Amino acid sequence: MILVGAACGDDGNTSASDTTTGTTDQPTSTEPTSTTTTTDNPTTTTTTDETTTTTTGEPETTTPTTSTTTGVMPGDCAAPADDADEDGDTIANKDDNCRCDANPNQLDFDGNSVGNVCDAPLTFTIADGAPPEFNKLDSTASAKMGIGCEFPVSLVATGGDVQVTLDDEGTAKVFAASLNFADTPELTCEIPLILTVKLVIQQLVITGVDPFAVGFPFTVSDHNAGTLTGMMDMVHNILVNGILNITESSNEALAMPGESPLEDVPGSFPAGTINVANAGEQITLDFASDDHIVFQQTTMGGLEITLTGLTGKIRLRQ
Ligand SMILES: [Ca+2]
Ligand SMILES: [Ca+2]
Ligand SMILES: [Ca+2]
């Protein structure tokens, strides 16, 4: 859907908030707002859930969005609207909401007259003005060097987006395109008689590797519109990028290097729940795992940092 692309670009711009260096790629977002960040920027009209923006009223009416493209249906299909059945799904081309891909159930979750199978992925971005209890993942980091220590970490999501695809059987798959997190304040823990670890996690970005399935315990017809509530079926892989900045050691001989880049460090999200509400306008990722290992990284000095857990919600909107 075209709305998705536009919204995604705008939110990517604001989401960077205070990061000085362009952390992610997103080259397009530089021109209008540059440094205005998260204030209610008057120029852009994308703040849908604020109060009275012009675009709030039902972004998707029933048919007009696709009516402009007369002959060709989405999905790169040039089959004419005739009585033939191009994809053999028993639905004639003229009635088929996805002419070149078999979708006998004709499911259309977002009601845009294009079948799920032909829809572009639903893209959800970090919700504007989400309350603090959202967009925060609490976790625990540990530092090990023979003996270990632990300290709590609160990761605050500041941007990014997640995509959801639905098929004609009611199966959903979720893909974490990117999730950006604010830098953590300094975290300190002491490994007795060895060193004091002062750690700051900077420019943390989590990216999905593969879409992961979400199971919805309903019938197929329940997937056609409305609210979906499902469960991430299994732990799924992510990639972690960022910087572990270890700022101080109490033992000169074991002083750590100043920075330890995290670059494509394999990690994984714990299984959790997922909610897609209001015909796909909003999605909430709910993580609840106290002991799951998200990622591990060993610094040049041999100090192993482990991030475990992840409990909290990330709420996104389309
Ligand atoms: Ca057909
Ligand atoms: Ca079809
Ligand atoms: Ca659709």
CSV table of C-alpha atoms and ligand atoms in Angstrom, one decimal:
chain,number,residue,atom,x,y,z
A,1,MET,CA,0.0,0.0,0.0
A,2,ILE,CA,1.3,3.4,-0.9
A,3,LEU,CA,0.5,4.9,2.4
A,4,VAL,CA,2.9,2.6,4.0
A,5,GLY,CA,5.9,3.8,2.2
A,6,ALA,CA,5.2,7.5,2.9
A,7,ALA,CA,4.5,6.9,6.6
A,8,CYS,CA,7.6,4.8,6.9
A,9,GLY,CA,9.9,7.4,5.5
A,10,ASP,CA,8.5,10.1,7.7
A,11,ASP,CA,8.7,8.1,10.9
A,12,GLY,CA,12.2,7.0,10.1
A,13,ASN,CA,13.1,10.7,10.0
A,14,THR,CA,11.7,11.6,13.3
A,15,SER,CA,12.7,8.4,15.0
A,16,ALA,CA,16.3,9.1,14.9
A,17,SER,CA,15.6,11.8,17.5
A,18,ASP,CA,19.0,12.9,18.8
A,19,THR,CA,21.4,10.7,17.1
A,20,THR,CA,23.9,12.8,15.4
A,21,THR,CA,25.2,10.4,12.9
A,22,GLY,CA,22.8,8.8,10.6
A,23,THR,CA,22.7,5.5,12.2
A,24,THR,CA,20.7,3.6,9.7
A,25,ASP,CA,20.6,4.0,6.0
A,26,GLN,CA,17.4,6.0,5.0
A,27,PRO,CA,19.1,8.5,2.8
A,28,THR,CA,15.9,10.2,1.8
A,29,SER,CA,14.8,11.8,5.0
A,30,THR,CA,17.1,14.7,5.2
A,31,GLU,CA,15.3,17.6,3.7
A,32,PRO,CA,12.4,19.1,5.4
A,33,THR,CA,12.6,18.6,9.1
A,34,SER,CA,16.3,17.8,9.6
A,35,THR,CA,16.6,18.4,13.3
A,36,THR,CA,13.1,19.1,14.5
A,37,THR,CA,12.7,15.6,15.8
A,38,THR,CA,9.8,14.4,17.8
A,39,THR,CA,8.0,17.7,18.5
A,40,ASP,CA,4.7,17.9,16.9
A,41,ASN,CA,6.1,19.0,13.6
A,42,PRO,CA,3.5,21.1,11.9
A,43,THR,CA,4.6,20.5,8.4
A,44,THR,CA,4.1,16.8,8.1
A,45,THR,CA,0.6,15.5,8.3
A,46,THR,CA,1.5,12.1,9.5
A,47,THR,CA,0.7,12.4,13.1
A,48,THR,CA,-2.5,10.5,12.8
A,49,ASP,CA,-3.2,9.7,16.4
A,50,GLU,CA,-2.6,13.1,17.8
A,51,THR,CA,-5.9,14.9,17.6
A,52,THR,CA,-7.3,16.5,14.6
A,53,THR,CA,-5.1,16.0,11.6
A,54,THR,CA,-6.7,16.1,8.2
A,55,THR,CA,-5.8,12.6,7.3
A,56,THR,CA,-7.2,10.8,10.3
A,57,GLY,CA,-10.6,10.0,8.9
A,58,GLU,CA,-10.4,6.5,7.6
A,59,PRO,CA,-7.3,6.3,5.5
A,60,GLU,CA,-8.8,3.5,3.6
A,61,THR,CA,-12.2,3.8,2.2
A,62,THR,CA,-13.5,0.9,0.4
A,63,THR,CA,-12.5,1.0,-3.2
A,64,PRO,CA,-11.1,4.2,-4.4
A,65,THR,CA,-7.5,3.5,-3.6
A,66,THR,CA,-7.0,0.9,-6.3
A,67,SER,CA,-9.5,2.3,-8.7
A,68,THR,CA,-7.0,4.5,-10.5
A,69,THR,CA,-5.1,1.6,-11.9
A,70,THR,CA,-7.8,0.4,-14.2
A,71,GLY,CA,-6.5,-2.5,-16.1
A,72,VAL,CA,-3.9,-4.1,-14.0
A,73,MET,CA,-4.4,-5.5,-10.5
A,74,PRO,CA,-1.6,-5.2,-8.0
A,75,GLY,CA,0.8,-8.1,-7.8
A,76,ASP,CA,2.4,-7.4,-11.2
A,77,CYS,CA,-0.3,-9.2,-13.0
A,78,ALA,CA,-1.5,-8.0,-16.4
A,79,ALA,CA,-4.4,-10.4,-16.7
A,80,PRO,CA,-7.5,-8.6,-18.0
A,81,ALA,CA,-10.8,-8.5,-16.0
A,82,ASP,CA,-12.5,-11.2,-18.0
A,83,ASP,CA,-14.1,-14.5,-17.3
A,84,ALA,CA,-10.9,-16.5,-17.5
A,85,ASP,CA,-9.2,-17.8,-14.4
A,86,GLU,CA,-5.6,-16.8,-14.8
A,87,ASP,CA,-4.4,-18.4,-11.6
A,88,GLY,CA,-6.7,-21.4,-11.5
A,89,ASP,CA,-8.2,-20.6,-8.0
A,90,THR,CA,-11.8,-20.9,-9.3
A,91,ILE,CA,-12.3,-17.2,-9.0
A,92,ALA,CA,-12.8,-15.5,-12.4
A,93,ASN,CA,-10.3,-12.8,-13.2
A,94,LYS,CA,-13.0,-10.1,-13.1
A,95,ASP,CA,-13.9,-11.1,-9.6
A,96,ASP,CA,-10.5,-12.1,-8.3
A,97,ASN,CA,-8.8,-9.7,-5.9
A,98,CYS,CA,-5.5,-11.2,-6.8
A,99,ARG,CA,-5.6,-12.5,-10.4
A,100,CYS,CA,-2.3,-14.1,-10.8
A,101,ASP,CA,-1.8,-15.8,-7.5
A,102,ALA,CA,-4.2,-18.5,-6.3
A,103,ASN,CA,-6.2,-17.3,-3.3
A,104,PRO,CA,-9.5,-19.1,-3.3
A,105,ASN,CA,-10.5,-17.6,0.1
A,106,GLN,CA,-10.1,-14.1,-1.2
A,107,LEU,CA,-9.0,-12.9,2.2
A,108,ASP,CA,-8.5,-9.1,2.4
A,109,PHE,CA,-7.6,-8.3,6.0
A,110,ASP,CA,-7.1,-4.5,5.5
A,111,GLY,CA,-10.1,-4.1,3.3
A,112,ASN,CA,-8.4,-2.4,0.4
A,113,SER,CA,-10.0,-4.6,-2.2
A,114,VAL,CA,-6.6,-6.3,-2.9
A,115,GLY,CA,-6.2,-9.8,-1.6
A,116,ASN,CA,-3.7,-10.5,1.2
A,117,VAL,CA,-1.6,-12.5,-1.2
A,118,CYS,CA,-1.2,-9.5,-3.5
A,119,ASP,CA,-0.9,-6.9,-0.7
A,120,ALA,CA,2.3,-5.2,0.0
A,121,PRO,CA,3.4,-6.0,3.6
A,122,LEU,CA,1.7,-4.1,6.3
A,123,THR,CA,4.3,-1.8,7.7
A,124,PHE,CA,4.2,-0.6,11.2
A,125,THR,CA,6.3,2.1,12.7
A,126,ILE,CA,7.0,3.2,16.3
A,127,ALA,CA,3.9,4.9,17.6
A,128,ASP,CA,4.1,8.6,18.1
A,129,GLY,CA,3.6,9.7,21.6
A,130,ALA,CA,3.5,6.2,23.0
A,131,PRO,CA,3.3,6.1,26.7
A,132,PRO,CA,6.4,5.1,28.6
A,133,GLU,CA,5.1,1.6,29.4
A,134,PHE,CA,5.3,1.0,25.6
A,135,ASN,CA,8.4,0.9,23.5
A,136,LYS,CA,10.5,-0.2,26.4
A,137,LEU,CA,12.2,-3.5,26.8
A,138,ASP,CA,13.6,-4.3,30.2
A,139,SER,CA,16.5,-6.7,30.2
A,140,THR,CA,19.5,-7.8,32.1
A,141,ALA,CA,23.1,-7.6,31.0
A,142,SER,CA,25.9,-9.6,32.5
A,143,ALA,CA,29.6,-9.1,32.2
A,144,LYS,CA,31.8,-12.1,32.7
A,145,MET,CA,35.5,-12.4,33.1
A,146,GLY,CA,35.9,-15.5,35.1
A,147,ILE,CA,33.6,-14.1,37.7
A,148,GLY,CA,30.6,-12.2,36.5
A,149,CYS,CA,28.3,-9.4,37.5
A,150,GLU,CA,24.8,-8.4,36.4
A,151,PHE,CA,23.0,-5.2,35.9
A,152,PRO,CA,19.5,-4.1,34.7
A,153,VAL,CA,19.1,-2.6,31.3
A,154,SER,CA,16.2,-0.6,30.0
A,155,LEU,CA,16.1,-0.4,26.2
A,156,VAL,CA,13.8,2.3,24.8
A,157,ALA,CA,12.8,1.9,21.2
A,158,THR,CA,12.9,5.2,19.3
A,159,GLY,CA,12.2,4.2,15.8
A,160,GLY,CA,12.1,1.5,13.2
A,161,ASP,CA,9.4,-0.6,11.7
A,162,VAL,CA,8.0,-4.1,11.5
A,163,GLN,CA,6.3,-5.7,8.6
A,164,VAL,CA,3.4,-8.1,8.6
A,165,THR,CA,2.3,-10.3,5.7
A,166,LEU,CA,-0.9,-12.3,5.6
A,167,ASP,CA,-1.7,-15.1,3.3
A,168,ASP,CA,-4.9,-16.6,2.0
A,169,GLU,CA,-5.0,-19.2,4.8
A,170,GLY,CA,-4.9,-16.8,7.7
A,171,THR,CA,-1.3,-17.3,8.4
A,172,ALA,CA,0.7,-14.2,9.4
A,173,LYS,CA,4.4,-13.6,9.3
A,174,VAL,CA,6.2,-10.8,11.0
A,175,PHE,CA,9.5,-9.3,9.9
A,176,ALA,CA,11.5,-6.9,12.1
A,177,ALA,CA,12.9,-4.6,9.4
A,178,SER,CA,14.7,-2.5,12.0
A,179,LEU,CA,14.2,-1.4,15.5
A,180,ASN,CA,16.3,1.4,16.8
A,181,PHE,CA,17.0,2.0,20.5
A,182,ALA,CA,18.1,5.0,22.5
A,183,ASP,CA,21.5,4.9,24.0
A,184,THR,CA,21.4,3.6,27.6
A,185,PRO,CA,22.7,5.6,30.5
A,186,GLU,CA,25.9,4.4,32.0
A,187,LEU,CA,25.5,1.0,33.5
A,188,THR,CA,27.9,-0.1,36.2
A,189,CYS,CA,28.8,-3.3,37.8
A,190,GLU,CA,31.8,-4.6,39.6
A,191,ILE,CA,33.6,-7.9,39.2
A,192,PRO,CA,35.2,-8.2,42.6
A,193,LEU,CA,38.9,-7.7,42.6
A,194,ILE,CA,39.1,-7.7,38.9
A,195,LEU,CA,37.5,-4.6,37.4
A,196,THR,CA,34.6,-2.2,37.4
A,197,VAL,CA,32.6,-2.3,34.2
A,198,LYS,CA,30.9,0.8,33.1
A,199,LEU,CA,29.0,0.1,30.0
A,200,VAL,CA,26.9,2.3,27.6
A,201,ILE,CA,25.0,0.6,24.7
A,202,GLN,CA,25.0,3.0,21.8
A,203,GLN,CA,23.3,3.1,18.4
A,204,LEU,CA,21.6,-0.2,19.0
A,205,VAL,CA,19.7,-1.5,16.0
A,206,ILE,CA,18.0,-4.8,15.8
A,207,THR,CA,17.2,-6.2,12.4
A,208,GLY,CA,15.2,-9.3,11.4
A,209,VAL,CA,16.8,-12.0,9.4
A,210,ASP,CA,13.8,-13.9,8.3
A,211,PRO,CA,10.1,-13.4,8.7
A,212,PHE,CA,8.8,-15.5,11.6
A,213,ALA,CA,5.3,-17.0,11.7
A,214,VAL,CA,2.7,-16.0,14.1
A,215,GLY,CA,0.0,-18.4,15.0
A,216,PHE,CA,-3.5,-17.1,15.4
A,217,PRO,CA,-5.9,-19.5,17.1
A,218,PHE,CA,-8.9,-18.6,15.0
A,219,THR,CA,-10.7,-19.8,11.9
A,220,VAL,CA,-9.7,-18.5,8.4
A,221,SER,CA,-12.7,-16.2,8.3
A,222,ASP,CA,-11.5,-14.4,11.4
A,223,HIS,CA,-8.5,-13.3,9.6
A,224,ASN,CA,-10.3,-11.3,7.0
A,225,ALA,CA,-10.7,-8.1,9.1
A,226,GLY,CA,-10.7,-6.8,12.6
A,227,THR,CA,-8.3,-7.6,15.4
A,228,LEU,CA,-5.8,-10.4,15.3
A,229,THR,CA,-4.2,-11.6,18.4
A,230,GLY,CA,-1.6,-14.3,18.0
A,231,MET,CA,1.5,-15.9,19.5
A,232,MET,CA,5.0,-15.9,18.1
A,233,ASP,CA,5.5,-19.6,17.8
A,234,MET,CA,9.1,-19.8,18.4
A,235,VAL,CA,12.3,-17.9,19.2
A,236,HIS,CA,13.4,-16.1,16.0
A,237,ASN,CA,16.7,-14.8,14.8
A,238,ILE,CA,17.7,-11.2,14.7
A,239,LEU,CA,20.9,-9.3,14.0
A,240,VAL,CA,22.2,-6.8,16.5
A,241,ASN,CA,24.3,-3.8,15.5
A,242,GLY,CA,25.6,-1.1,17.8
A,243,ILE,CA,28.4,-0.2,20.1
A,244,LEU,CA,29.3,-1.4,23.5
A,245,ASN,CA,31.2,1.5,25.0
A,246,ILE,CA,33.1,0.3,28.1
A,247,THR,CA,34.3,3.4,29.7
A,248,GLU,CA,36.3,2.5,32.7
A,249,SER,CA,38.1,-0.2,34.5
A,250,SER,CA,39.4,-0.1,38.0
A,251,ASN,CA,42.4,-2.2,37.1
A,252,GLU,CA,44.8,-0.6,34.6
A,253,ALA,CA,46.2,-3.9,33.5
A,254,LEU,CA,42.8,-5.1,32.5
A,255,ALA,CA,41.6,-1.9,31.0
A,256,MET,CA,39.2,-2.6,28.2
A,257,PRO,CA,39.4,-0.8,24.8
A,258,GLY,CA,37.2,2.2,24.6
A,259,GLU,CA,34.7,0.8,22.2
A,260,SER,CA,33.6,-2.6,21.2
A,261,PRO,CA,31.5,-2.4,18.0
A,262,LEU,CA,28.6,-4.8,17.7
A,263,GLU,CA,28.4,-5.6,14.1
A,264,ASP,CA,26.0,-8.2,12.9
A,265,VAL,CA,26.1,-10.0,16.2
A,266,PRO,CA,23.6,-12.9,16.0
A,267,GLY,CA,20.9,-12.7,18.5
A,268,SER,CA,17.3,-13.8,18.9
A,269,PHE,CA,14.0,-12.5,20.1
A,270,PRO,CA,12.2,-14.6,22.7
A,271,ALA,CA,8.8,-15.9,21.8
A,272,GLY,CA,6.0,-13.6,22.8
A,273,THR,CA,2.6,-12.4,21.8
A,274,ILE,CA,1.5,-10.1,19.0
A,275,ASN,CA,-1.6,-8.1,18.4
A,276,VAL,CA,-2.8,-6.5,15.2
A,277,ALA,CA,-5.7,-4.2,15.8
A,278,ASN,CA,-8.3,-2.3,13.8
A,279,ALA,CA,-7.8,-3.9,10.5
A,280,GLY,CA,-4.0,-3.6,10.7
A,281,GLU,CA,-3.6,0.0,11.9
A,282,GLN,CA,-1.7,-0.9,15.0
A,283,ILE,CA,0.5,-3.7,16.2
A,284,THR,CA,1.9,-4.5,19.6
A,285,LEU,CA,4.9,-6.8,20.1
A,286,ASP,CA,4.9,-8.1,23.6
A,287,PHE,CA,8.0,-9.8,24.8
A,288,ALA,CA,8.1,-11.7,28.1
A,289,SER,CA,11.1,-13.8,28.8
A,290,ASP,CA,13.3,-13.4,31.8
A,291,ASP,CA,16.2,-15.7,30.9
A,292,HIS,CA,16.4,-15.8,27.2
A,293,ILE,CA,19.8,-14.8,25.8
A,294,VAL,CA,19.4,-12.1,23.2
A,295,PHE,CA,23.1,-11.7,22.3
A,296,GLN,CA,26.6,-12.3,23.5
A,297,GLN,CA,29.7,-10.3,22.6
A,298,THR,CA,33.3,-10.7,23.7
A,299,THR,CA,35.4,-7.6,23.8
A,300,MET,CA,39.0,-7.4,22.6
A,301,GLY,CA,40.1,-7.6,26.2
A,302,GLY,CA,38.2,-10.9,26.8
A,303,LEU,CA,35.3,-9.5,28.6
A,304,GLU,CA,32.1,-11.3,27.7
A,305,ILE,CA,28.9,-9.2,27.7
A,306,THR,CA,25.6,-11.0,27.6
A,307,LEU,CA,22.2,-9.4,27.2
A,308,THR,CA,19.4,-11.6,28.5
A,309,GLY,CA,15.7,-11.3,29.1
A,310,LEU,CA,13.5,-8.8,27.2
A,311,THR,CA,10.2,-8.0,28.8
A,312,GLY,CA,8.0,-5.2,27.7
A,313,LYS,CA,6.0,-3.9,24.7
A,314,ILE,CA,6.8,-2.2,21.5
A,315,ARG,CA,3.7,-0.6,20.1
A,316,LEU,CA,3.7,0.4,16.4
A,317,ARG,CA,1.1,1.9,14.1
A,318,GLN,CA,0.7,1.8,10.4
B,1,CA,CA,-8.5,-16.6,-10.3
B,2,CA,CA,-6.4,-15.2,-7.3
B,3,CA,CA,-5.7,-6.2,1.1
